[in-house]
Amino acid sequence: MTTSPRRALIVIDVQNEYVTGDLPIEYPPVQVSLANIGRAIDAAHAQHVPVIVVQHLSPPDAPLFARSSEGAALHPVVASRAYDHLIEKSLPSSFAGTDLADWLAAREIDTLAVVGYMTQNCNISTVLHASHAGMKVEVLSDATGAPSYENEAGYASAEETHRTFSVVMHARFGAVVGTDDWIAAVNDGKPIAGGSIAASNKKARSRAALGA
């Protein structure tokens, strides 16, 4: 017998800095992910799934997300919608230095669905934290996103970063799905299955063996 998940939707750092500020999300296109974030919030409300909004804030003189700055403000897609809990954070994981774990435990939430930014930073940190705490995790791949990076270690495009982190998360730490599939699962009260390291690696080796 399958038990319906006790879900919460966490909306991570959907702030102006990623849209009109100095750290623009590039892949998927930010307007696509913003639209899907709005859809996910609306679907959660319709099915009485609690919505947690997370806002990253840095000191007033910081180059990004400076407290009280326009860049640090919640984007209207989130600010215009109701939510059940607001968290302010200063570290990548939404659990670090916040009351998130206690808030979820008090409501017996066992499944955390993740939307927002960035795939490779605050999202993956939160996903790992939740997974290590024994929670099921769902990541909406088209309601999240990444920028490109270049530093002493090399260059990574936004697309390859988002894709690689999504594949890694699905192999062990959560189920990575599109917004349409997530909304369908929420409406049906059904869980979403993730992958496994063994199966993911076996499939990749099979592809290599075929020369694909």
Coordinates of N, CA and C in Angstrom, one line a residue:
M1 N 0.9 -1.2 0.0 CA 0.0 0.0 0.0 C 0.9 1.2 0.0
T2 N 0.7 2.2 -0.9 CA 1.4 3.4 -1.1 C 0.8 4.5 -0.2
T3 N 1.6 5.1 0.6 CA 1.2 6.2 1.5 C 1.4 7.5 0.8
S4 N 0.4 8.4 0.8 CA 0.5 9.7 0.2 C 1.6 10.5 0.9
P5 N 2.5 11.1 0.1 CA 3.5 12.0 0.8 C 2.9 13.1 1.6
R6 N 3.6 13.5 2.6 CA 3.2 14.7 3.4 C 4.2 15.8 2.9
R7 N 3.9 16.5 1.8 CA 4.8 17.4 1.1 C 4.8 18.8 1.7
A8 N 5.9 19.4 1.5 CA 6.0 20.9 1.6 C 6.7 21.4 0.4
L9 N 6.4 22.5 -0.1 CA 7.1 23.1 -1.2 C 8.0 24.2 -0.7
I10 N 9.3 24.1 -1.0 CA 10.3 25.2 -0.5 C 10.7 26.0 -1.7
V11 N 10.5 27.3 -1.7 CA 10.8 28.2 -2.7 C 12.1 29.0 -2.3
I12 N 13.2 28.6 -3.0 CA 14.5 29.0 -2.5 C 15.0 30.3 -3.3
D13 N 15.2 31.4 -2.6 CA 15.9 32.5 -3.1 C 15.4 33.0 -4.4
V14 N 14.1 33.1 -4.6 CA 13.6 33.7 -5.9 C 13.6 35.2 -5.7
Q15 N 14.7 35.8 -5.9 CA 15.0 37.2 -5.6 C 15.4 37.9 -6.9
N16 N 15.3 39.2 -6.9 CA 15.6 40.1 -8.1 C 17.0 39.9 -8.6
E17 N 17.9 39.6 -7.6 CA 19.3 39.5 -8.0 C 19.5 38.5 -9.2
Y18 N 18.7 37.5 -9.2 CA 18.8 36.4 -10.2 C 18.1 36.8 -11.5
V19 N 17.3 37.9 -11.5 CA 16.5 38.2 -12.7 C 16.9 39.5 -13.3
T20 N 17.0 40.6 -12.5 CA 17.4 41.9 -13.0 C 18.7 42.4 -12.4
G21 N 19.3 41.6 -11.5 CA 20.5 42.0 -10.8 C 21.8 41.5 -11.4
D22 N 22.8 41.3 -10.5 CA 24.1 41.0 -11.0 C 24.5 39.5 -11.0
L23 N 23.5 38.6 -10.9 CA 23.7 37.2 -10.9 C 22.6 36.5 -11.7
P24 N 22.5 36.8 -13.0 CA 21.3 36.3 -13.8 C 21.3 34.8 -14.0
I25 N 20.2 34.2 -13.8 CA 20.0 32.8 -14.1 C 19.9 32.7 -15.6
E26 N 20.7 31.7 -16.2 CA 20.8 31.6 -17.6 C 20.1 30.3 -18.2
Y27 N 20.1 29.2 -17.4 CA 19.5 28.0 -17.9 C 18.8 27.2 -16.7
P28 N 17.6 26.8 -17.0 CA 16.7 27.2 -18.1 C 16.5 28.7 -18.1
P29 N 16.0 29.2 -19.2 CA 15.7 30.7 -19.2 C 14.9 31.1 -18.0
V30 N 15.3 32.2 -17.4 CA 14.8 32.6 -16.1 C 13.3 32.9 -16.2
Q31 N 12.8 33.4 -17.3 CA 11.3 33.6 -17.4 C 10.6 32.3 -17.4
V32 N 11.2 31.2 -18.0 CA 10.6 29.9 -18.0 C 10.5 29.4 -16.5
S33 N 11.6 29.4 -15.8 CA 11.6 28.9 -14.4 C 10.7 29.8 -13.5
L34 N 10.7 31.1 -13.7 CA 9.8 31.9 -12.9 C 8.3 31.5 -13.1
A35 N 7.9 31.3 -14.4 CA 6.5 30.9 -14.6 C 6.2 29.6 -14.0
N36 N 7.1 28.6 -14.0 CA 6.9 27.3 -13.4 C 6.9 27.4 -11.9
I37 N 7.7 28.3 -11.3 CA 7.7 28.5 -9.9 C 6.3 29.0 -9.5
G38 N 5.8 30.0 -10.2 CA 4.4 30.4 -9.9 C 3.4 29.3 -10.0
R39 N 3.5 28.5 -11.0 CA 2.5 27.4 -11.2 C 2.7 26.4 -10.0
A40 N 3.9 26.1 -9.6 CA 4.1 25.2 -8.5 C 3.5 25.7 -7.2
I41 N 3.7 27.0 -6.9 CA 3.1 27.6 -5.7 C 1.6 27.5 -5.8
D42 N 1.0 27.8 -6.9 CA -0.5 27.8 -7.1 C -1.0 26.4 -6.9
A43 N -0.3 25.4 -7.5 CA -0.7 24.0 -7.3 C -0.6 23.5 -5.9
A44 N 0.4 24.0 -5.2 CA 0.6 23.6 -3.8 C -0.6 24.1 -3.0
H45 N -0.9 25.4 -3.2 CA -2.0 26.0 -2.4 C -3.3 25.3 -2.7
A46 N -3.5 24.9 -4.0 CA -4.8 24.2 -4.3 C -4.9 22.9 -3.6
Q47 N -3.8 22.2 -3.3 CA -3.8 20.9 -2.6 C -3.4 21.0 -1.2
H48 N -3.4 22.2 -0.6 CA -3.1 22.4 0.8 C -1.7 21.9 1.2
V49 N -0.8 22.0 0.2 CA 0.6 21.7 0.5 C 1.3 23.0 1.0
P50 N 1.8 23.0 2.2 CA 2.4 24.2 2.8 C 3.6 24.7 1.9
V51 N 3.7 26.0 1.8 CA 4.7 26.7 1.0 C 5.7 27.5 1.9
I52 N 6.9 27.2 1.8 CA 8.0 27.9 2.5 C 8.8 28.7 1.6
V53 N 8.9 30.0 1.9 CA 9.7 30.9 1.1 C 11.0 31.2 1.8
V54 N 12.1 31.1 1.1 CA 13.4 31.4 1.6 C 14.0 32.6 0.9
Q55 N 14.6 33.5 1.7 CA 15.2 34.7 1.2 C 16.7 34.8 1.7
H56 N 17.6 34.8 0.8 CA 19.0 34.9 1.2 C 19.4 36.4 1.4
L57 N 20.0 36.7 2.5 CA 20.3 38.1 2.8 C 21.8 38.2 3.3
S58 N 22.5 39.2 2.7 CA 23.9 39.4 3.1 C 24.0 40.8 3.8
P59 N 25.2 41.1 4.3 CA 25.3 42.4 5.0 C 25.1 43.5 4.0
P60 N 24.7 44.7 4.5 CA 24.4 45.8 3.6 C 25.4 46.2 2.6
D61 N 26.7 45.9 2.9 CA 27.8 46.3 2.0 C 28.2 45.2 1.1
A62 N 27.5 44.1 1.1 CA 27.8 42.9 0.2 C 27.5 43.2 -1.2
P63 N 28.3 42.6 -2.2 CA 28.1 42.8 -3.6 C 26.8 42.2 -4.1
L64 N 26.3 41.1 -3.5 CA 25.1 40.4 -3.9 C 24.2 40.2 -2.7
F65 N 22.9 40.4 -2.9 CA 21.9 40.1 -1.9 C 22.0 41.0 -0.6
A66 N 22.5 42.2 -0.8 CA 22.7 43.1 0.3 C 21.3 43.4 1.0
R67 N 21.2 43.3 2.3 CA 20.0 43.5 3.0 C 19.4 44.9 2.6
S68 N 18.1 44.9 2.4 CA 17.3 46.1 2.0 C 17.6 46.6 0.6
S69 N 18.4 45.9 -0.2 CA 18.6 46.3 -1.6 C 17.5 45.7 -2.5
E70 N 17.4 46.3 -3.7 CA 16.4 45.8 -4.7 C 16.8 44.4 -5.1
G71 N 18.1 44.1 -5.2 CA 18.5 42.8 -5.6 C 18.1 41.7 -4.6
A72 N 18.1 42.0 -3.3 CA 17.7 41.1 -2.3 C 16.2 40.9 -2.1
A73 N 15.4 41.8 -2.7 CA 14.0 41.7 -2.5 C 13.4 40.4 -3.3
L74 N 12.4 39.9 -2.7 CA 11.7 38.7 -3.4 C 11.2 39.2 -4.7
H75 N 11.3 38.3 -5.7 CA 10.7 38.6 -7.0 C 9.2 38.6 -6.9
P76 N 8.6 39.5 -7.7 CA 7.1 39.6 -7.7 C 6.4 38.2 -7.9
V77 N 6.9 37.3 -8.6 CA 6.3 36.0 -8.7 C 6.1 35.3 -7.4
V78 N 7.0 35.6 -6.5 CA 6.8 35.0 -5.1 C 6.2 36.0 -4.2
A79 N 6.6 37.3 -4.2 CA 6.1 38.3 -3.3 C 4.6 38.5 -3.5
S80 N 4.0 38.2 -4.7 CA 2.6 38.5 -4.9 C 1.7 37.3 -4.5
R81 N 2.4 36.2 -4.0 CA 1.6 35.0 -3.6 C 1.8 34.7 -2.1
A82 N 0.8 34.1 -1.6 CA 0.8 33.7 -0.2 C 1.8 32.6 0.1
Y83 N 2.2 32.6 1.3 CA 3.1 31.5 1.8 C 2.8 31.2 3.2
D84 N 3.3 30.0 3.7 CA 3.0 29.6 5.1 C 4.1 29.9 6.0
H85 N 5.3 30.1 5.5 CA 6.5 30.3 6.4 C 7.6 31.1 5.6
L86 N 8.2 32.0 6.2 CA 9.3 32.8 5.6 C 10.6 32.6 6.4
I87 N 11.6 32.2 5.7 CA 12.9 32.0 6.3 C 13.9 32.9 5.7
E88 N 14.7 33.6 6.5 CA 15.9 34.3 6.1 C 17.1 33.5 6.4
K89 N 18.0 33.5 5.4 CA 19.3 32.7 5.6 C 20.5 33.5 5.1
S90 N 21.6 33.0 5.6 CA 22.9 33.6 5.1 C 23.9 32.6 4.6
L91 N 23.5 31.3 4.6 CA 24.3 30.3 4.2 C 23.6 29.5 3.0
P92 N 24.3 28.7 2.3 CA 23.6 28.0 1.1 C 22.4 27.2 1.5
S93 N 22.6 26.3 2.5 CA 21.5 25.4 2.9 C 20.4 26.1 3.6
S94 N 19.1 25.9 3.2 CA 18.0 26.5 3.9 C 17.8 26.0 5.3
F95 N 18.5 24.9 5.6 CA 18.5 24.4 7.0 C 19.5 25.0 7.9
A96 N 20.6 25.6 7.4 CA 21.7 26.0 8.2 C 21.3 27.3 8.9
G97 N 21.3 27.3 10.2 CA 21.0 28.5 11.0 C 19.6 28.9 11.0
T98 N 18.7 28.1 10.6 CA 17.3 28.5 10.5 C 16.4 27.5 11.3
D99 N 15.1 27.8 11.3 CA 14.2 26.9 12.0 C 13.5 25.9 11.1
L100 N 14.0 25.7 9.9 CA 13.3 24.9 8.9 C 13.1 23.4 9.4
A101 N 14.1 22.8 9.9 CA 14.0 21.4 10.4 C 12.9 21.3 11.4
D102 N 12.9 22.2 12.4 CA 11.8 22.1 13.4 C 10.4 22.4 12.8
W103 N 10.4 23.3 11.9 CA 9.1 23.7 11.3 C 8.5 22.5 10.5
L104 N 9.4 21.8 9.8 CA 8.9 20.6 9.0 C 8.5 19.5 10.0
A105 N 9.3 19.3 11.0 CA 9.1 18.2 11.9 C 7.7 18.4 12.7
A106 N 7.5 19.6 13.0 CA 6.2 19.9 13.8 C 5.0 19.6 12.9
R107 N 5.1 19.6 11.6 CA 4.0 19.4 10.7 C 4.1 18.0 10.1
E108 N 5.0 17.2 10.5 CA 5.2 15.8 10.1 C 5.4 15.7 8.6
I109 N 6.1 16.7 8.0 CA 6.5 16.7 6.6 C 7.5 15.7 6.3
D110 N 7.3 14.8 5.3 CA 8.3 13.8 5.0 C 8.9 14.0 3.6
T111 N 8.3 14.9 2.8 CA 8.8 15.1 1.4 C 8.9 16.6 1.2
L112 N 10.1 17.0 0.7 CA 10.4 18.4 0.5 C 10.6 18.6 -1.0
A113 N 9.7 19.4 -1.6 CA 9.8 19.7 -3.0 C 10.5 21.1 -3.2
V114 N 11.5 21.1 -4.1 CA 12.4 22.3 -4.2 C 12.2 23.0 -5.5
V115 N 12.0 24.3 -5.4 CA 12.1 25.2 -6.6 C 12.9 26.4 -6.2
G116 N 13.4 27.1 -7.2 CA 14.2 28.3 -7.0 C 15.6 28.2 -7.4
Y117 N 16.5 29.0 -6.8 CA 17.9 29.2 -7.3 C 18.9 29.1 -6.2
M118 N 20.2 28.7 -6.5 CA 20.6 28.2 -7.7 C 20.8 26.7 -7.6
T119 N 20.7 26.0 -8.8 CA 20.7 24.6 -8.8 C 22.0 24.1 -8.1
Q120 N 23.1 24.7 -8.4 CA 24.4 24.1 -7.9 C 24.9 24.7 -6.6
N121 N 24.1 25.5 -6.0 CA 24.5 26.1 -4.7 C 23.5 25.9 -3.6
C122 N 22.6 26.8 -3.5 CA 21.6 26.7 -2.4 C 20.6 25.5 -2.6
N123 N 20.3 25.2 -3.8 CA 19.4 24.1 -4.0 C 20.1 22.8 -3.6
I124 N 21.3 22.5 -4.2 CA 21.9 21.2 -3.9 C 22.2 21.1 -2.4
S125 N 22.6 22.2 -1.8 CA 22.9 22.2 -0.3 C 21.7 21.9 0.5
T126 N 20.5 22.4 0.1 CA 19.3 22.1 0.8 C 18.9 20.7 0.6
V127 N 19.0 20.2 -0.7 CA 18.6 18.8 -1.0 C 19.5 17.8 -0.3
L128 N 20.8 18.0 -0.2 CA 21.7 17.1 0.6 C 21.3 17.1 2.0
H129 N 21.0 18.3 2.6 CA 20.7 18.4 4.0 C 19.4 17.6 4.3
A130 N 18.4 17.8 3.4 CA 17.1 17.1 3.6 C 17.3 15.6 3.5
S131 N 18.0 15.2 2.5 CA 18.2 13.8 2.2 C 19.0 13.1 3.4
H132 N 20.0 13.8 3.9 CA 20.7 13.2 5.0 C 19.9 13.1 6.3
A133 N 18.9 14.0 6.3 CA 18.0 14.0 7.5 C 16.9 12.9 7.4
G134 N 16.9 12.2 6.2 CA 15.9 11.1 6.0 C 14.7 11.5 5.3
M135 N 14.6 12.7 4.7 CA 13.4 13.1 4.0 C 13.5 12.7 2.6
K136 N 12.3 12.5 1.9 CA 12.3 12.4 0.5 C 12.4 13.8 -0.1
V137 N 13.0 13.9 -1.3 CA 13.2 15.2 -1.9 C 12.7 15.1 -3.3
E138 N 12.1 16.2 -3.8 CA 11.7 16.3 -5.2 C 12.2 17.6 -5.7
V139 N 12.8 17.6 -6.9 CA 13.4 18.9 -7.4 C 12.7 19.1 -8.8
L140 N 12.2 20.3 -9.0 CA 11.5 20.6 -10.2 C 12.5 21.2 -11.2
S141 N 12.9 20.5 -12.1 CA 14.0 20.8 -13.0 C 13.8 22.1 -13.8
D142 N 12.6 22.3 -14.2 CA 12.3 23.5 -15.0 C 11.7 24.7 -14.2
A143 N 11.8 24.5 -12.8 CA 11.4 25.6 -11.9 C 12.6 26.0 -11.0
T144 N 13.8 25.6 -11.5 CA 15.1 25.9 -10.9 C 16.0 26.4 -12.0
G145 N 17.3 26.8 -11.6 CA 18.2 27.2 -12.7 C 19.5 27.6 -12.2
A146 N 20.4 27.8 -13.2 CA 21.8 28.1 -12.9 C 22.4 29.2 -13.8
P147 N 23.5 29.8 -13.3 CA 24.3 30.7 -14.2 C 25.5 30.0 -14.7
S148 N 26.3 30.6 -15.5 CA 27.5 30.1 -15.9 C 28.6 30.5 -14.9
Y149 N 29.7 29.8 -14.9 CA 30.8 30.1 -14.0 C 32.1 30.0 -14.8
E150 N 33.1 30.8 -14.4 CA 34.5 30.6 -14.9 C 35.4 31.1 -13.8
N151 N 36.4 30.2 -13.5 CA 37.4 30.6 -12.5 C 38.6 29.8 -12.7
E152 N 39.5 29.7 -11.7 CA 40.8 29.0 -11.9 C 40.6 27.5 -12.2
A153 N 39.5 27.0 -11.9 CA 39.3 25.6 -12.1 C 38.7 25.3 -13.5
G154 N 38.3 26.3 -14.2 CA 37.8 26.2 -15.6 C 36.5 26.9 -15.8
Y155 N 35.8 26.5 -16.9 CA 34.6 27.1 -17.3 C 33.4 26.1 -17.3
A156 N 32.3 26.4 -16.8 CA 31.1 25.6 -16.9 C 29.9 26.4 -17.3
S157 N 29.3 26.0 -18.4 CA 28.1 26.8 -18.9 C 26.9 26.5 -17.9
A158 N 25.9 27.4 -18.0 CA 24.8 27.2 -17.1 C 24.0 25.9 -17.5
E159 N 24.0 25.6 -18.7 CA 23.3 24.4 -19.1 C 23.9 23.1 -18.6
E160 N 25.2 23.0 -18.8 CA 25.9 21.8 -18.3 C 25.9 21.7 -16.8
T161 N 26.0 22.9 -16.1 CA 25.9 22.9 -14.6 C 24.6 22.4 -14.2
H162 N 23.5 22.9 -14.7 CA 22.2 22.6 -14.3 C 21.9 21.1 -14.6
R163 N 22.3 20.6 -15.8 CA 22.0 19.3 -16.2 C 22.8 18.3 -15.4
T164 N 24.1 18.6 -15.1 CA 24.9 17.7 -14.3 C 24.4 17.6 -12.9
F165 N 24.2 18.7 -12.3 CA 23.7 18.6 -10.9 C 22.3 17.9 -10.8
S166 N 21.5 18.1 -11.8 CA 20.2 17.4 -11.8 C 20.3 15.9 -11.9
V167 N 21.2 15.5 -12.8 CA 21.5 14.0 -13.0 C 22.0 13.4 -11.7
V168 N 23.0 14.1 -11.0 CA 23.6 13.7 -9.8 C 22.5 13.6 -8.7
M169 N 21.7 14.6 -8.6 CA 20.6 14.6 -7.5 C 19.7 13.4 -7.8
H170 N 19.3 13.2 -9.0 CA 18.3 12.1 -9.3 C 18.9 10.8 -9.0
A171 N 20.2 10.6 -9.1 CA 20.9 9.3 -8.9 C 20.9 8.9 -7.4
R172 N 20.7 9.9 -6.5 CA 20.9 9.5 -5.1 C 20.0 10.3 -4.1
F173 N 19.9 11.6 -4.4 CA 19.4 12.5 -3.3 C 17.9 12.9 -3.5
G174 N 17.3 12.7 -4.6 CA 16.0 13.2 -4.8 C 15.5 12.8 -6.2
A175 N 14.2 13.0 -6.4 CA 13.5 12.7 -7.7 C 13.5 14.1 -8.4
V176 N 14.1 14.1 -9.6 CA 14.1 15.3 -10.4 C 13.1 15.2 -11.5
V177 N 12.1 16.1 -11.5 CA 11.0 16.0 -12.5 C 10.6 17.4 -13.0
G178 N 9.9 17.4 -14.1 CA 9.3 18.7 -14.6 C 8.1 19.1 -13.8
T179 N 7.8 20.4 -13.9 CA 6.7 21.0 -13.2 C 5.4 20.3 -13.5
D180 N 5.1 20.0 -14.7 CA 3.9 19.3 -15.1 C 3.7 18.0 -14.4
D181 N 4.8 17.2 -14.3 CA 4.7 15.9 -13.7 C 4.6 16.0 -12.2
W182 N 5.2 17.0 -11.6 CA 5.1 17.3 -10.2 C 3.7 17.7 -9.8
I183 N 3.1 18.6 -10.6 CA 1.7 19.0 -10.3 C 0.8 17.8 -10.4
A184 N 1.0 16.9 -11.4 CA 0.1 15.8 -11.5 C 0.2 14.9 -10.3
A185 N 1.5 14.7 -9.8 CA 1.7 13.8 -8.6 C 1.0 14.4 -7.4
V186 N 1.1 15.7 -7.3 CA 0.5 16.4 -6.1 C -1.0 16.3 -6.2
N187 N -1.6 16.5 -7.4 CA -3.0 16.4 -7.5 C -3.5 15.0 -7.2
D188 N -2.7 14.0 -7.5 CA -3.0 12.6 -7.3 C -2.6 12.1 -5.9
G189 N -1.9 12.9 -5.2 CA -1.4 12.4 -3.9 C -0.4 11.3 -4.0
K190 N 0.4 11.2 -5.0 CA 1.3 10.1 -5.2 C 2.8 10.5 -5.1
P191 N 3.6 9.6 -4.6 CA 5.0 9.9 -4.5 C 5.7 9.9 -5.9
I192 N 6.9 10.4 -6.0 CA 7.7 10.4 -7.2 C 9.0 9.7 -6.9
A193 N 9.2 8.7 -7.8 CA 10.4 7.8 -7.5 C 11.7 8.5 -8.1
G194 N 12.8 8.4 -7.3 CA 14.1 8.8 -7.8 C 14.8 7.7 -8.4
G195 N 16.1 7.9 -8.7 CA 16.9 6.9 -9.3 C 17.8 6.2 -8.3
S196 N 18.9 5.6 -8.8 CA 19.9 5.1 -7.9 C 21.3 5.2 -8.6
I197 N 22.3 5.2 -7.8 CA 23.6 5.3 -8.3 C 23.9 4.1 -9.2
A198 N 23.6 2.9 -8.8 CA 23.9 1.7 -9.5 C 23.2 1.7 -10.9
A199 N 21.9 2.0 -10.9 CA 21.2 2.0 -12.1 C 21.7 3.2 -13.1
S200 N 22.0 4.3 -12.5 CA 22.4 5.4 -13.3 C 23.7 5.2 -13.9
N201 N 24.6 4.6 -13.2 CA 26.0 4.2 -13.7 C 25.9 3.1 -14.8
K202 N 25.0 2.1 -14.5 CA 24.9 1.0 -15.5 C 24.3 1.6 -16.8
K203 N 23.4 2.4 -16.7 CA 22.8 3.0 -18.0 C 23.8 3.8 -18.7
A204 N 24.6 4.6 -18.0 CA 25.7 5.4 -18.6 C 26.7 4.5 -19.3
R205 N 27.1 3.4 -18.6 CA 28.1 2.5 -19.2 C 27.6 1.8 -20.4
S206 N 26.3 1.5 -20.4 CA 25.6 0.9 -21.6 C 25.7 1.8 -22.8
R207 N 25.4 3.1 -22.5 CA 25.4 4.1 -23.5 C 26.9 4.2 -24.1
A208 N 27.9 4.2 -23.3 CA 29.3 4.3 -23.7 C 29.6 3.1 -24.6
A209 N 29.1 1.9 -24.1 CA 29.5 0.7 -24.9 C 28.9 0.7 -26.3
L210 N 27.7 1.3 -26.4 CA 27.1 1.4 -27.7 C 27.6 2.5 -28.6
G211 N 28.6 3.3 -28.0 CA 29.2 4.4 -28.7 C 28.3 5.6 -28.9
A212 N 27.3 5.7 -28.0 CA 26.3 6.8 -28.1 C 26.9 8.1 -27.5

